[in-house]
PDB file of N, CA and C in Angstrom:
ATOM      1  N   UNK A  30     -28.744-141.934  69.812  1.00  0.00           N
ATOM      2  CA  UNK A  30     -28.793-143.320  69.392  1.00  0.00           C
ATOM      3  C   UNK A  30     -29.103-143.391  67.894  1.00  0.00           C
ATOM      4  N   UNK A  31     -28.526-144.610  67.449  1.00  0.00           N
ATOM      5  CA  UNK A  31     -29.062-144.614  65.672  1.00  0.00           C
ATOM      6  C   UNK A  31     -30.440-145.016  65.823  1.00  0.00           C
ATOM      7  N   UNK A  32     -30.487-144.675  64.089  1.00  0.00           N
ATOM      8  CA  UNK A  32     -32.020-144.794  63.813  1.00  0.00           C
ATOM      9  C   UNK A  32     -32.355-145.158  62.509  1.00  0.00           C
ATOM     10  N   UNK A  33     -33.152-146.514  62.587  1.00  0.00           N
ATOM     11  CA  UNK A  33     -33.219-147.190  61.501  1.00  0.00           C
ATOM     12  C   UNK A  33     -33.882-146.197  60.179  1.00  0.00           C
ATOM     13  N   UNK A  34     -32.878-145.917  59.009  1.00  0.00           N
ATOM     14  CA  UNK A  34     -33.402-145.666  57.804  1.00  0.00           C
ATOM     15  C   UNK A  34     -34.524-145.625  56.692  1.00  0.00           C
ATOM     16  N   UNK A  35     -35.053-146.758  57.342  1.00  0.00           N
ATOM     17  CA  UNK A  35     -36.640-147.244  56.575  1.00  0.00           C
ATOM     18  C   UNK A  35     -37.816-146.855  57.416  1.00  0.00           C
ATOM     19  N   UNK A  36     -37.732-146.968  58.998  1.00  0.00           N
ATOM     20  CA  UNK A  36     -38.867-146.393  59.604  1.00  0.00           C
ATOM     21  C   UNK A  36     -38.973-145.213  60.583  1.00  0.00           C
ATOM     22  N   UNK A  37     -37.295-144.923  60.956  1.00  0.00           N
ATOM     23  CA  UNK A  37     -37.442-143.949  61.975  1.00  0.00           C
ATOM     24  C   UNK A  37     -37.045-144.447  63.284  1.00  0.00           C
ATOM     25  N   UNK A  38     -37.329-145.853  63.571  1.00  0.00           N
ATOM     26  CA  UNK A  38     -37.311-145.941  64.787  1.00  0.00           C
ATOM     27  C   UNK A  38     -35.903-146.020  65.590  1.00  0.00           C
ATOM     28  N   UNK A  39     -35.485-146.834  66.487  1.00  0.00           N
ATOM     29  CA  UNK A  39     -34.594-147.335  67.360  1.00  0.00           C
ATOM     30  C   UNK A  39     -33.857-147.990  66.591  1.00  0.00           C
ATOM     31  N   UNK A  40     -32.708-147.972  65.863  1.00  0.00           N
ATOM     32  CA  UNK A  40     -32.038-148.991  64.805  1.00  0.00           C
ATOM     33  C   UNK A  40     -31.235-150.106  65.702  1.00  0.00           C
ATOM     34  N   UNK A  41     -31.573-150.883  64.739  1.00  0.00           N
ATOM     35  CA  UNK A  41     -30.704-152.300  65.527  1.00  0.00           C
ATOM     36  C   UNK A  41     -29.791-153.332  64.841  1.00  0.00           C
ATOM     37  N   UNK A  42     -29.762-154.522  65.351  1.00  0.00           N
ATOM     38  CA  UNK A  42     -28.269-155.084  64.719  1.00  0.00           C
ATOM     39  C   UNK A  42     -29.456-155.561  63.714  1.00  0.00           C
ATOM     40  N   UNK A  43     -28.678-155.628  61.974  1.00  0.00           N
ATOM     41  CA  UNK A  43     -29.059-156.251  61.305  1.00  0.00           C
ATOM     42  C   UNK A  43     -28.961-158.197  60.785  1.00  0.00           C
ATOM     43  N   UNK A  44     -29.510-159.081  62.266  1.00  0.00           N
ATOM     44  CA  UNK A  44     -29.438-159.807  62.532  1.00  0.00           C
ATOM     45  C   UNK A  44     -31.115-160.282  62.046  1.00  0.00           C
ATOM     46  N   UNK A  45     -30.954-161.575  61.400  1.00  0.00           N
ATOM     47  CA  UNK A  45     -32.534-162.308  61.080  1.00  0.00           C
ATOM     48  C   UNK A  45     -32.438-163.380  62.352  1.00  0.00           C
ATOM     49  N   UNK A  46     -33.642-162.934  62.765  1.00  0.00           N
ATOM     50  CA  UNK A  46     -33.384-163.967  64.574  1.00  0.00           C
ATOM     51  C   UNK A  46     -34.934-164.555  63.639  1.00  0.00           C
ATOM     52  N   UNK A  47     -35.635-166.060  64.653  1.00  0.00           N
ATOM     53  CA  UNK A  47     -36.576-166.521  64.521  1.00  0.00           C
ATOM     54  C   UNK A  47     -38.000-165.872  64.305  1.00  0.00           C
ATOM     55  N   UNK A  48     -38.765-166.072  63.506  1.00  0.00           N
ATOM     56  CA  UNK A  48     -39.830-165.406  63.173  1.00  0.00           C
ATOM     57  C   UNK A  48     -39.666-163.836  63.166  1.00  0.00           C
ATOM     58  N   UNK A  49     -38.584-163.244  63.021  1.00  0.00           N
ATOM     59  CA  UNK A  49     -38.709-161.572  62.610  1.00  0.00           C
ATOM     60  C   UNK A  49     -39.121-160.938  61.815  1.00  0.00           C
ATOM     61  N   UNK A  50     -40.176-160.274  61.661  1.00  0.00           N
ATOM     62  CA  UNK A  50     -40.832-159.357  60.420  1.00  0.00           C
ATOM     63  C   UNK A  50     -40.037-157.998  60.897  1.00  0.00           C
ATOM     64  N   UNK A  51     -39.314-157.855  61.154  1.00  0.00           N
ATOM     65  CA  UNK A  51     -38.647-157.117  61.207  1.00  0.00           C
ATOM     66  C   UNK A  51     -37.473-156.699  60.602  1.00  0.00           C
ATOM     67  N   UNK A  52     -37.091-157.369  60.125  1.00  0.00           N
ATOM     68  CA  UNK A  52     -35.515-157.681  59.499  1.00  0.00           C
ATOM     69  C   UNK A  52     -35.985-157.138  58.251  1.00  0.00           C
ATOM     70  N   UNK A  53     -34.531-156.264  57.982  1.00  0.00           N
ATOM     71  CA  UNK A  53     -34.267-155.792  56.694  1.00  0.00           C
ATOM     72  C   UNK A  53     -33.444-156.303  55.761  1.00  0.00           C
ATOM     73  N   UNK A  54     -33.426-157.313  54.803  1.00  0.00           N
ATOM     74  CA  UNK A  54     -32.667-157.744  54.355  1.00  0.00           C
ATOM     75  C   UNK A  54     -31.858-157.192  52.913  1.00  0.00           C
ATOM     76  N   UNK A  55     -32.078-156.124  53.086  1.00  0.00           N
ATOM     77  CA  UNK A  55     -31.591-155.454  51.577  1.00  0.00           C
ATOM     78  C   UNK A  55     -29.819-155.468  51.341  1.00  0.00           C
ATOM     79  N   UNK A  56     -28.778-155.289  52.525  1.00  0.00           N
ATOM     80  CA  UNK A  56     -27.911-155.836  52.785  1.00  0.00           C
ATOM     81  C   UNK A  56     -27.631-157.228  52.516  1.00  0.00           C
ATOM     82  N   UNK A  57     -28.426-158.170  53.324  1.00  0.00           N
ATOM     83  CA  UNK A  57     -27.595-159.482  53.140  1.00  0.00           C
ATOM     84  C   UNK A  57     -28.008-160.447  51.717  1.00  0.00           C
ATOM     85  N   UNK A  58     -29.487-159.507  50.877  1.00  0.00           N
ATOM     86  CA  UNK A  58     -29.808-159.993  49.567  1.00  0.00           C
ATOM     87  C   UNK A  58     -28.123-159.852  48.537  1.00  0.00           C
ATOM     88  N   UNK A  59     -27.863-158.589  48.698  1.00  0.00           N
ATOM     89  CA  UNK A  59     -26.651-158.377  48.176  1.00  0.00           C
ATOM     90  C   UNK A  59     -25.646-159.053  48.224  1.00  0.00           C
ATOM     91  N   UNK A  60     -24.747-159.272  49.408  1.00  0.00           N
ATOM     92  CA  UNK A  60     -24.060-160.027  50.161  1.00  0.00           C
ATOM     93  C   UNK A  60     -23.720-161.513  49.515  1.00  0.00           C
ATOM     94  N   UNK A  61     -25.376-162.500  49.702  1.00  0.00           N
ATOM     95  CA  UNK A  61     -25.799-163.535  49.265  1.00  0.00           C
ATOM     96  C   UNK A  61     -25.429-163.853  48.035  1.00  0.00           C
ATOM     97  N   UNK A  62     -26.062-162.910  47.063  1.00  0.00           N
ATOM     98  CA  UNK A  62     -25.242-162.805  45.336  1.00  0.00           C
ATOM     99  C   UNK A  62     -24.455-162.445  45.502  1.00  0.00           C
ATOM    100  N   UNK A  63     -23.524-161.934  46.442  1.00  0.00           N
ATOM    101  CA  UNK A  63     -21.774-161.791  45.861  1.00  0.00           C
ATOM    102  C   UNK A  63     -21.297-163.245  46.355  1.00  0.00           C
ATOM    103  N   UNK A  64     -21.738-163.824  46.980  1.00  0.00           N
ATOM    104  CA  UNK A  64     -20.933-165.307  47.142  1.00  0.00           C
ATOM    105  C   UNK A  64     -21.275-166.207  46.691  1.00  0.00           C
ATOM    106  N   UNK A  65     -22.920-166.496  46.229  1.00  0.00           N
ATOM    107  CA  UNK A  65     -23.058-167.183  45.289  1.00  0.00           C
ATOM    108  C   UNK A  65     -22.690-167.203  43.839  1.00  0.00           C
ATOM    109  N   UNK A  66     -21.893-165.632  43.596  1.00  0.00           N
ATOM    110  CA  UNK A  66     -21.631-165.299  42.290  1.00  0.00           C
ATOM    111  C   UNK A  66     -19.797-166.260  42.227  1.00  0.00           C
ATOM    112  N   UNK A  67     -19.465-165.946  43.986  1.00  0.00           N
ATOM    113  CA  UNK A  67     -18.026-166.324  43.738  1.00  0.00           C
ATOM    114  C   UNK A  67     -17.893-168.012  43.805  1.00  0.00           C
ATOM    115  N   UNK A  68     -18.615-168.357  44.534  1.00  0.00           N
ATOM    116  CA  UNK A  68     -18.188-169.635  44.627  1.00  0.00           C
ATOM    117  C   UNK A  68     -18.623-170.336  43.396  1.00  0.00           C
ATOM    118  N   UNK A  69     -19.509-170.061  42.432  1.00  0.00           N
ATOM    119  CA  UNK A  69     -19.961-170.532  41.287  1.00  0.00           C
ATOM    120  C   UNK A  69     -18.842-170.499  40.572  1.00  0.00           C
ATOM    121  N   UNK A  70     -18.044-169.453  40.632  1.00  0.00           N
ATOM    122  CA  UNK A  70     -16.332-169.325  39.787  1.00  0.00           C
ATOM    123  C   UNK A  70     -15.071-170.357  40.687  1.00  0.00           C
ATOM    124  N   UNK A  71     -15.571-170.693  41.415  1.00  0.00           N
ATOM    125  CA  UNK A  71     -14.464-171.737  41.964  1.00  0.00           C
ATOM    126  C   UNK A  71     -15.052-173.256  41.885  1.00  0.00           C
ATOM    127  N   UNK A  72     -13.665-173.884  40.863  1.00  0.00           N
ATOM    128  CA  UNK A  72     -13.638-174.563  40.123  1.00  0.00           C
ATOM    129  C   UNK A  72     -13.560-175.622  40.951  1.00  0.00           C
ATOM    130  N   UNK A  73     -14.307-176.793  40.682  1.00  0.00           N
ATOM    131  CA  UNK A  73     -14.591-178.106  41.727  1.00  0.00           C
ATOM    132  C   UNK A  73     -13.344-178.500  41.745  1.00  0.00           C
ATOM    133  N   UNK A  74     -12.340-178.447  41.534  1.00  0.00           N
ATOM    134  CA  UNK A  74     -10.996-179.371  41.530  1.00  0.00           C
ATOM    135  C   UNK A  74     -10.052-178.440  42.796  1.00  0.00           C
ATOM    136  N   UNK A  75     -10.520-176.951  42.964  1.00  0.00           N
ATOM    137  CA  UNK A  75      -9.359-176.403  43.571  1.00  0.00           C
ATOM    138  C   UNK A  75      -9.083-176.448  44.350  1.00  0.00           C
ATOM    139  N   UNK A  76      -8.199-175.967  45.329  1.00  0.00           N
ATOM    140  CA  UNK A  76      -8.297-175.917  47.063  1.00  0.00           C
ATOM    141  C   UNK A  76      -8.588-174.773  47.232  1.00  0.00           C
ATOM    142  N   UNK A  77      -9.352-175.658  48.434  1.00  0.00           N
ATOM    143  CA  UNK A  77     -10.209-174.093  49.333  1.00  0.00           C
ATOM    144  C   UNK A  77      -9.933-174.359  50.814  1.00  0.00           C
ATOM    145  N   UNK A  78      -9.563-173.495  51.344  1.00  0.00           N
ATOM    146  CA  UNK A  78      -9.474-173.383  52.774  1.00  0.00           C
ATOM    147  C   UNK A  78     -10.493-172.008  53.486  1.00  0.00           C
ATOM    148  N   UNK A  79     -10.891-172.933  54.214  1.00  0.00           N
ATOM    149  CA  UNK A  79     -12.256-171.831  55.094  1.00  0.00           C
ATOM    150  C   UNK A  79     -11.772-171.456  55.848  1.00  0.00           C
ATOM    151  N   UNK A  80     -11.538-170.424  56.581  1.00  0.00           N
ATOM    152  CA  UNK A  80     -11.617-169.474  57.728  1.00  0.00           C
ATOM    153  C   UNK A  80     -12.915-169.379  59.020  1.00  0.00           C
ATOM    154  N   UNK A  81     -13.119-170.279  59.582  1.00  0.00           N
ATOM    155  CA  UNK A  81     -14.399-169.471  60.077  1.00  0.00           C
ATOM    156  C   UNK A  81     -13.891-169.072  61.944  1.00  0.00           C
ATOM    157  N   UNK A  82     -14.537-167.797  61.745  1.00  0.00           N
ATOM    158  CA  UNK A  82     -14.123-166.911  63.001  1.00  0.00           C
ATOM    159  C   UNK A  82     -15.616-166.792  63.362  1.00  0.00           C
ATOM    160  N   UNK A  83     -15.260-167.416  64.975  1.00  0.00           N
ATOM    161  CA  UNK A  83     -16.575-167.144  66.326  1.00  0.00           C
ATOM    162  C   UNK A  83     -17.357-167.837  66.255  1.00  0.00           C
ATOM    163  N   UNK A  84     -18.411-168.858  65.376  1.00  0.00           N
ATOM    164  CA  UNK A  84     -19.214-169.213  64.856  1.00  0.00           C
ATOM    165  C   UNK A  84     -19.694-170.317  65.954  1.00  0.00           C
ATOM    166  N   UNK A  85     -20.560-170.250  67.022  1.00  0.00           N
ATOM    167  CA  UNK A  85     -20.643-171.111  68.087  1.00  0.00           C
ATOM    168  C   UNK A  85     -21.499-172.325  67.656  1.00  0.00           C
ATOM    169  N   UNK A  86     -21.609-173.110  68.504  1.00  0.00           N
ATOM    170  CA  UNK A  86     -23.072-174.034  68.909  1.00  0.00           C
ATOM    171  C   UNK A  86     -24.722-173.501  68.665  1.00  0.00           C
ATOM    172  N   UNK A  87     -25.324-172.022  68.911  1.00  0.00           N
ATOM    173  CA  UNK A  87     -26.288-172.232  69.149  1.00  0.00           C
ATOM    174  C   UNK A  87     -26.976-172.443  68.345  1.00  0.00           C
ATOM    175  N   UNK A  88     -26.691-171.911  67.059  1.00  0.00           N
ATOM    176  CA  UNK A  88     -26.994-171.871  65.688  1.00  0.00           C
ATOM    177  C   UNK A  88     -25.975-172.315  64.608  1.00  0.00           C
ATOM    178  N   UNK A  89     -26.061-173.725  64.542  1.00  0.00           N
ATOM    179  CA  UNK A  89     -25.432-174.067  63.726  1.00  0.00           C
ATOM    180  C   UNK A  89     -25.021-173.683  62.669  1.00  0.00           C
ATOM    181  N   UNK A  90     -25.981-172.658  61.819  1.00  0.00           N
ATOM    182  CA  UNK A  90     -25.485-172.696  60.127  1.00  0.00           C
ATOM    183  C   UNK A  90     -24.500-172.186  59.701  1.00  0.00           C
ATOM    184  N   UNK A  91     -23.718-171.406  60.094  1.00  0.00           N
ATOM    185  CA  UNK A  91     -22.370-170.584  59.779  1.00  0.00           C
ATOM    186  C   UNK A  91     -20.908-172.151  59.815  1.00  0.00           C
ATOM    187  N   UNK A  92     -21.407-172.758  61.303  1.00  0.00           N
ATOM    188  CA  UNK A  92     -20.710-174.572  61.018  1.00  0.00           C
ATOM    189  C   UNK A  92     -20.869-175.284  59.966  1.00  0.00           C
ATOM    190  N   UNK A  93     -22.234-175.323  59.671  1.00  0.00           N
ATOM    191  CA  UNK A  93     -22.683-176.267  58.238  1.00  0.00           C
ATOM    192  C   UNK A  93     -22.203-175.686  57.315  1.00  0.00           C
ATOM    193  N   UNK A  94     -22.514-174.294  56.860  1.00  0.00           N
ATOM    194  CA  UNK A  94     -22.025-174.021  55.493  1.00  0.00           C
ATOM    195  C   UNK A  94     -20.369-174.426  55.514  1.00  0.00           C
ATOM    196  N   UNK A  95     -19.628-174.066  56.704  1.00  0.00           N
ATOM    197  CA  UNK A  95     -18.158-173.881  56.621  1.00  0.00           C
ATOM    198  C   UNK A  95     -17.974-175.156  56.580  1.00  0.00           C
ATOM    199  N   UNK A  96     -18.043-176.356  56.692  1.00  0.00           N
ATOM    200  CA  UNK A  96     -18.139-177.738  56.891  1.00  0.00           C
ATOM    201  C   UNK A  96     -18.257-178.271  55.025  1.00  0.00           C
ATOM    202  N   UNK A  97     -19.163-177.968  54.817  1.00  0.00           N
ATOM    203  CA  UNK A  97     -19.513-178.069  53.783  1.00  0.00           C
ATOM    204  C   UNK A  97     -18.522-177.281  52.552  1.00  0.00           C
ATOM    205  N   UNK A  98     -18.154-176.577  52.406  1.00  0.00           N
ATOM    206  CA  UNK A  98     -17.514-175.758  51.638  1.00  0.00           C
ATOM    207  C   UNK A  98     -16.185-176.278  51.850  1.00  0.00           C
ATOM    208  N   UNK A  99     -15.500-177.039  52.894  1.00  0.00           N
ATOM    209  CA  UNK A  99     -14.474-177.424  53.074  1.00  0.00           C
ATOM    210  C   UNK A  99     -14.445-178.604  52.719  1.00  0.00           C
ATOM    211  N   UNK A 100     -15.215-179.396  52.711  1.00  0.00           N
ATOM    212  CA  UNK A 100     -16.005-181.337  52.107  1.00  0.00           C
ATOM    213  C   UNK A 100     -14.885-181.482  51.312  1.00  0.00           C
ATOM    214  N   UNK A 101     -14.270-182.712  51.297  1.00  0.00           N
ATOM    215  CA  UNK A 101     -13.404-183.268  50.050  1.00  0.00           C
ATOM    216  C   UNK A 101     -11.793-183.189  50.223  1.00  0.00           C
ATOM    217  N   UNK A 102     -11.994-184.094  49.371  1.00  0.00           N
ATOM    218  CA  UNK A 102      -9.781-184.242  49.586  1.00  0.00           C
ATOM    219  C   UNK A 102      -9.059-182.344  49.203  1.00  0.00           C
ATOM    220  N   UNK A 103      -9.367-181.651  48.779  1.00  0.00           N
ATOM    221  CA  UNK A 103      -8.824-180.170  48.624  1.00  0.00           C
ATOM    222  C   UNK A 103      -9.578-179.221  49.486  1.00  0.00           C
ATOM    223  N   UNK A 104     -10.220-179.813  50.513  1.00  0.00           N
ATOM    224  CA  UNK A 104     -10.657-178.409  51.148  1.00  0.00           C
ATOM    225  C   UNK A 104     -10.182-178.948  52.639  1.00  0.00           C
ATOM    226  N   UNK A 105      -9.550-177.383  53.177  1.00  0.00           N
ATOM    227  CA  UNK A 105      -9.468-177.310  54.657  1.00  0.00           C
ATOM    228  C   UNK A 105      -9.978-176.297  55.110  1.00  0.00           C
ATOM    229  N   UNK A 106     -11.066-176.866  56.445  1.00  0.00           N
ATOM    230  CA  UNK A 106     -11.486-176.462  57.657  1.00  0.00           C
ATOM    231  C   UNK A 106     -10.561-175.480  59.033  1.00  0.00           C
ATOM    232  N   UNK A 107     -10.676-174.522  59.171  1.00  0.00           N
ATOM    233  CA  UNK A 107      -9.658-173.543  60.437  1.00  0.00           C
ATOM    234  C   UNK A 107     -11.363-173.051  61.009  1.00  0.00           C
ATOM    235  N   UNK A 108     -11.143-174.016  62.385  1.00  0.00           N
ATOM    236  CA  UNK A 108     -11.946-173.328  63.068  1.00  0.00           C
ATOM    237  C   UNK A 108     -11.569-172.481  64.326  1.00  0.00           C
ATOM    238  N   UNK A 109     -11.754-171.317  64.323  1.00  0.00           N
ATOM    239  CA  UNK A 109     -11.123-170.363  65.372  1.00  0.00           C
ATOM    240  C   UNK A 109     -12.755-169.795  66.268  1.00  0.00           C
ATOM    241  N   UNK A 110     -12.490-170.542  67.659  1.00  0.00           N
ATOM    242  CA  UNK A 110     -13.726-170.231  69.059  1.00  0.00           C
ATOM    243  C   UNK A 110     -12.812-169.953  69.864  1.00  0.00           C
ATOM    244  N   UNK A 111     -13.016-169.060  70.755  1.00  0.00           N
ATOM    245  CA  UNK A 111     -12.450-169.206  72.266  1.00  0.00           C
ATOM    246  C   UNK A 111     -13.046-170.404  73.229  1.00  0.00           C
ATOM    247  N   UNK A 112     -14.466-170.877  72.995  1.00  0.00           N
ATOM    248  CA  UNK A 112     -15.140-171.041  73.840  1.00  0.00           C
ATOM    249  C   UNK A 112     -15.910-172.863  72.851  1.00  0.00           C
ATOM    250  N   UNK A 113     -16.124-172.499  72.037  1.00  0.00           N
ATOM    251  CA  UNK A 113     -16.304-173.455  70.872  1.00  0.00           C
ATOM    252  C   UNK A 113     -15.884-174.245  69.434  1.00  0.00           C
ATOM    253  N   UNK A 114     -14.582-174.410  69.713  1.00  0.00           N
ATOM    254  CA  UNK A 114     -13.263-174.631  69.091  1.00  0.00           C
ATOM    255  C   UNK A 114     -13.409-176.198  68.308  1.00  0.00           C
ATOM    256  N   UNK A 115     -14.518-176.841  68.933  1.00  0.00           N
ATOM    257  CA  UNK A 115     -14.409-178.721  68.337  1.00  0.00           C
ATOM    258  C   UNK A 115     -15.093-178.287  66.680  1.00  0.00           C
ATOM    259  N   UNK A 116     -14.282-179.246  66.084  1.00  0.00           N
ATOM    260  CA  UNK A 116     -14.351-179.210  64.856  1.00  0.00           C
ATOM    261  C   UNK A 116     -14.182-180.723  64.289  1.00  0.00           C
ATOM    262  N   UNK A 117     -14.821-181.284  63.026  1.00  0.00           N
ATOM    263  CA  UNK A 117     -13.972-182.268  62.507  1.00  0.00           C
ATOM    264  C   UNK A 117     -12.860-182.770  62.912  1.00  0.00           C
ATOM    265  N   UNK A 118     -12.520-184.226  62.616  1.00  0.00           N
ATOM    266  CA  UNK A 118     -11.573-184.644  62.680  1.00  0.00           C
ATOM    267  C   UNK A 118     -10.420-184.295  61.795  1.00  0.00           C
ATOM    268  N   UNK A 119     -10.739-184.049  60.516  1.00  0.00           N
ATOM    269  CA  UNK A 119     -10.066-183.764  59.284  1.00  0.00           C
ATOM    270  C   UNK A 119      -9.555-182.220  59.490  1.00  0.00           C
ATOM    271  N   UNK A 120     -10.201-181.317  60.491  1.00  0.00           N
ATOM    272  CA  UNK A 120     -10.323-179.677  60.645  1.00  0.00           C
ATOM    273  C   UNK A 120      -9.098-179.010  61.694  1.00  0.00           C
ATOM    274  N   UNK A 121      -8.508-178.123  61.371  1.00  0.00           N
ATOM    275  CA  UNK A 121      -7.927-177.695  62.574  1.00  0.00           C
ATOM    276  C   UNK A 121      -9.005-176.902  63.127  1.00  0.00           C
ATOM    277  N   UNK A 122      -8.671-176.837  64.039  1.00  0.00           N
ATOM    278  CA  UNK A 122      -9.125-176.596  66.068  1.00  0.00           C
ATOM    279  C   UNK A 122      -8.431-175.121  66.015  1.00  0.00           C
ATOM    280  N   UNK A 123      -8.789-174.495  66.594  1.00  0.00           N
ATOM    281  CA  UNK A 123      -8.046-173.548  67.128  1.00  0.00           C
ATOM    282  C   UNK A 123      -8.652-172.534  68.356  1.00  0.00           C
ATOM    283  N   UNK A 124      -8.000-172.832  69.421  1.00  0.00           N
ATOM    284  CA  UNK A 124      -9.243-172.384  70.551  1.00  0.00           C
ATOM    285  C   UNK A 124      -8.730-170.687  70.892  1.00  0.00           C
ATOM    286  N   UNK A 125      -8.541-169.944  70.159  1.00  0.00           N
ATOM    287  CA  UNK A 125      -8.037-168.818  70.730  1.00  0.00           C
ATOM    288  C   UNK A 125      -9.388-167.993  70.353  1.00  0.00           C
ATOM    289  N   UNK A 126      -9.202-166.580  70.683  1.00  0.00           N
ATOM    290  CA  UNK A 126     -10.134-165.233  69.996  1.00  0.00           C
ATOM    291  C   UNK A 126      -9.857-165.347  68.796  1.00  0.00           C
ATOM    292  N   UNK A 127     -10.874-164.430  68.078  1.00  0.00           N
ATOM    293  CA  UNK A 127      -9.868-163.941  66.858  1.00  0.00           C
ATOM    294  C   UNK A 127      -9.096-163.423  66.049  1.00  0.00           C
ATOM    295  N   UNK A 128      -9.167-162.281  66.704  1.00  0.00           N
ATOM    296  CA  UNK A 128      -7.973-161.483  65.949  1.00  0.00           C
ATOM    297  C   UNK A 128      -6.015-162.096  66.704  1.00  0.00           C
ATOM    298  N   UNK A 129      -6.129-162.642  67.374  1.00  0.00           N
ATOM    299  CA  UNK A 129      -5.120-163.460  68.178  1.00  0.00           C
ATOM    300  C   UNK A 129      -4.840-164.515  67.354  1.00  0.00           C
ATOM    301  N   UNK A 130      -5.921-165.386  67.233  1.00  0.00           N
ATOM    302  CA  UNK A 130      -5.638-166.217  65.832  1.00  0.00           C
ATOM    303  C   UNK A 130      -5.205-165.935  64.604  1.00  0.00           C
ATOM    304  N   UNK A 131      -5.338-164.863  64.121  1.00  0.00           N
ATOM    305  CA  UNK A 131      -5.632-164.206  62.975  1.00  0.00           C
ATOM    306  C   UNK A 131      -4.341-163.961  62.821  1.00  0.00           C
ATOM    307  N   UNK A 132      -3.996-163.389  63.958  1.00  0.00           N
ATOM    308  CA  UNK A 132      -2.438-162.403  63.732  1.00  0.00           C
ATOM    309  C   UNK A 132      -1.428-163.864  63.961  1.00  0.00           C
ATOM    310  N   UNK A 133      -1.442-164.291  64.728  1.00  0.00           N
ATOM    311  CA  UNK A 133      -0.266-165.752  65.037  1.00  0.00           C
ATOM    312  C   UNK A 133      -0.863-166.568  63.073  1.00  0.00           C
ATOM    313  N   UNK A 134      -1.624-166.838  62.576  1.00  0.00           N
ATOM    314  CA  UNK A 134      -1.847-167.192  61.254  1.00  0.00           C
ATOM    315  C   UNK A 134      -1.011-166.503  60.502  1.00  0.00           C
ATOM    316  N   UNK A 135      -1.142-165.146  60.619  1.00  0.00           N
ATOM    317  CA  UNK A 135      -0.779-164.252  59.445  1.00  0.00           C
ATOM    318  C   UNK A 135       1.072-164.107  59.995  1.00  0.00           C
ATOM    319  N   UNK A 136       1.240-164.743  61.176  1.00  0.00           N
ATOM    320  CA  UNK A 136       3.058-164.269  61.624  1.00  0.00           C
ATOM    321  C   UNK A 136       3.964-166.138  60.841  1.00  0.00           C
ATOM    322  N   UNK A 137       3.298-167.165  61.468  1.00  0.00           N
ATOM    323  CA  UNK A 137       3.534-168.299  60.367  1.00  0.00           C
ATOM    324  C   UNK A 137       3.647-168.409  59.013  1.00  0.00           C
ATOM    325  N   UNK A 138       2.580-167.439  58.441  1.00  0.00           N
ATOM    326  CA  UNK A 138       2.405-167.265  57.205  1.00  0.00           C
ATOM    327  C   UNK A 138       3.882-166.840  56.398  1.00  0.00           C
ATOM    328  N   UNK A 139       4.221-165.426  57.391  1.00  0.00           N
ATOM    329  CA  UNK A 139       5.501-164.252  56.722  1.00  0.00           C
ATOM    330  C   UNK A 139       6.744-165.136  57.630  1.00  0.00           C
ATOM    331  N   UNK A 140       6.749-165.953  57.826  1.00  0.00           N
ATOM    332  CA  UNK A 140       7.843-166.738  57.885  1.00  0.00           C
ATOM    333  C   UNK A 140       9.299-166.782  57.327  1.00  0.00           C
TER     334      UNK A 140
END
């Protein structure tokens, strides 16, 4: 079995769940500044279209940010759930998996 790098022990998903002193965030510190670095370079006028893949109900924030980032007459919303597919009115829906979505996207696309 793996084994976490910093202490030895039982390694696990690098997921921040509620009250965890556990979590290593040296990964998603990184992560964080690469998208706050990018979206700071995208220019309020442009279009942006979000992607968001799986992102359920229980925990909203992966919805909010994608919601948000899509806000406004140039941004579109693609929400792809099997199971949790409602989106905006303004948003496409898309109730499939994702790599199923992904690939029927990318076959429209090469049209």
């Amino acid at each position: 079995l793996p084994t976490c790098r910093i202490c030895g022990g039982l390694a696990r998903f690098n997921v921040l769940m509620f009250s965890d002193c556990y979590w290593v965030s040296d990964r998603y510190d990184i992560q964080d500044d690469n998208y706050r670095k990018w979206m700071s370079r995208v220019q309020k006028d442009s279009k942006v279209v979000v992607i968001e893949v799986g992102a359920g109900t229980a925990v909203p924030t992966v919805r909010y940010e994608s919601q948000g980032k899509a806000k406004g007459p140039n941004g579109t919303l693609i929400r792809i759930n099997l199971r949790d597919s409602d989106a905006p009115e303004d948003a496409i829906s898309i109730p499939l998996g994702g790599k199923d979505a992904l690939m029927r996207i990318e076959k429209e696309l090469n049209l």
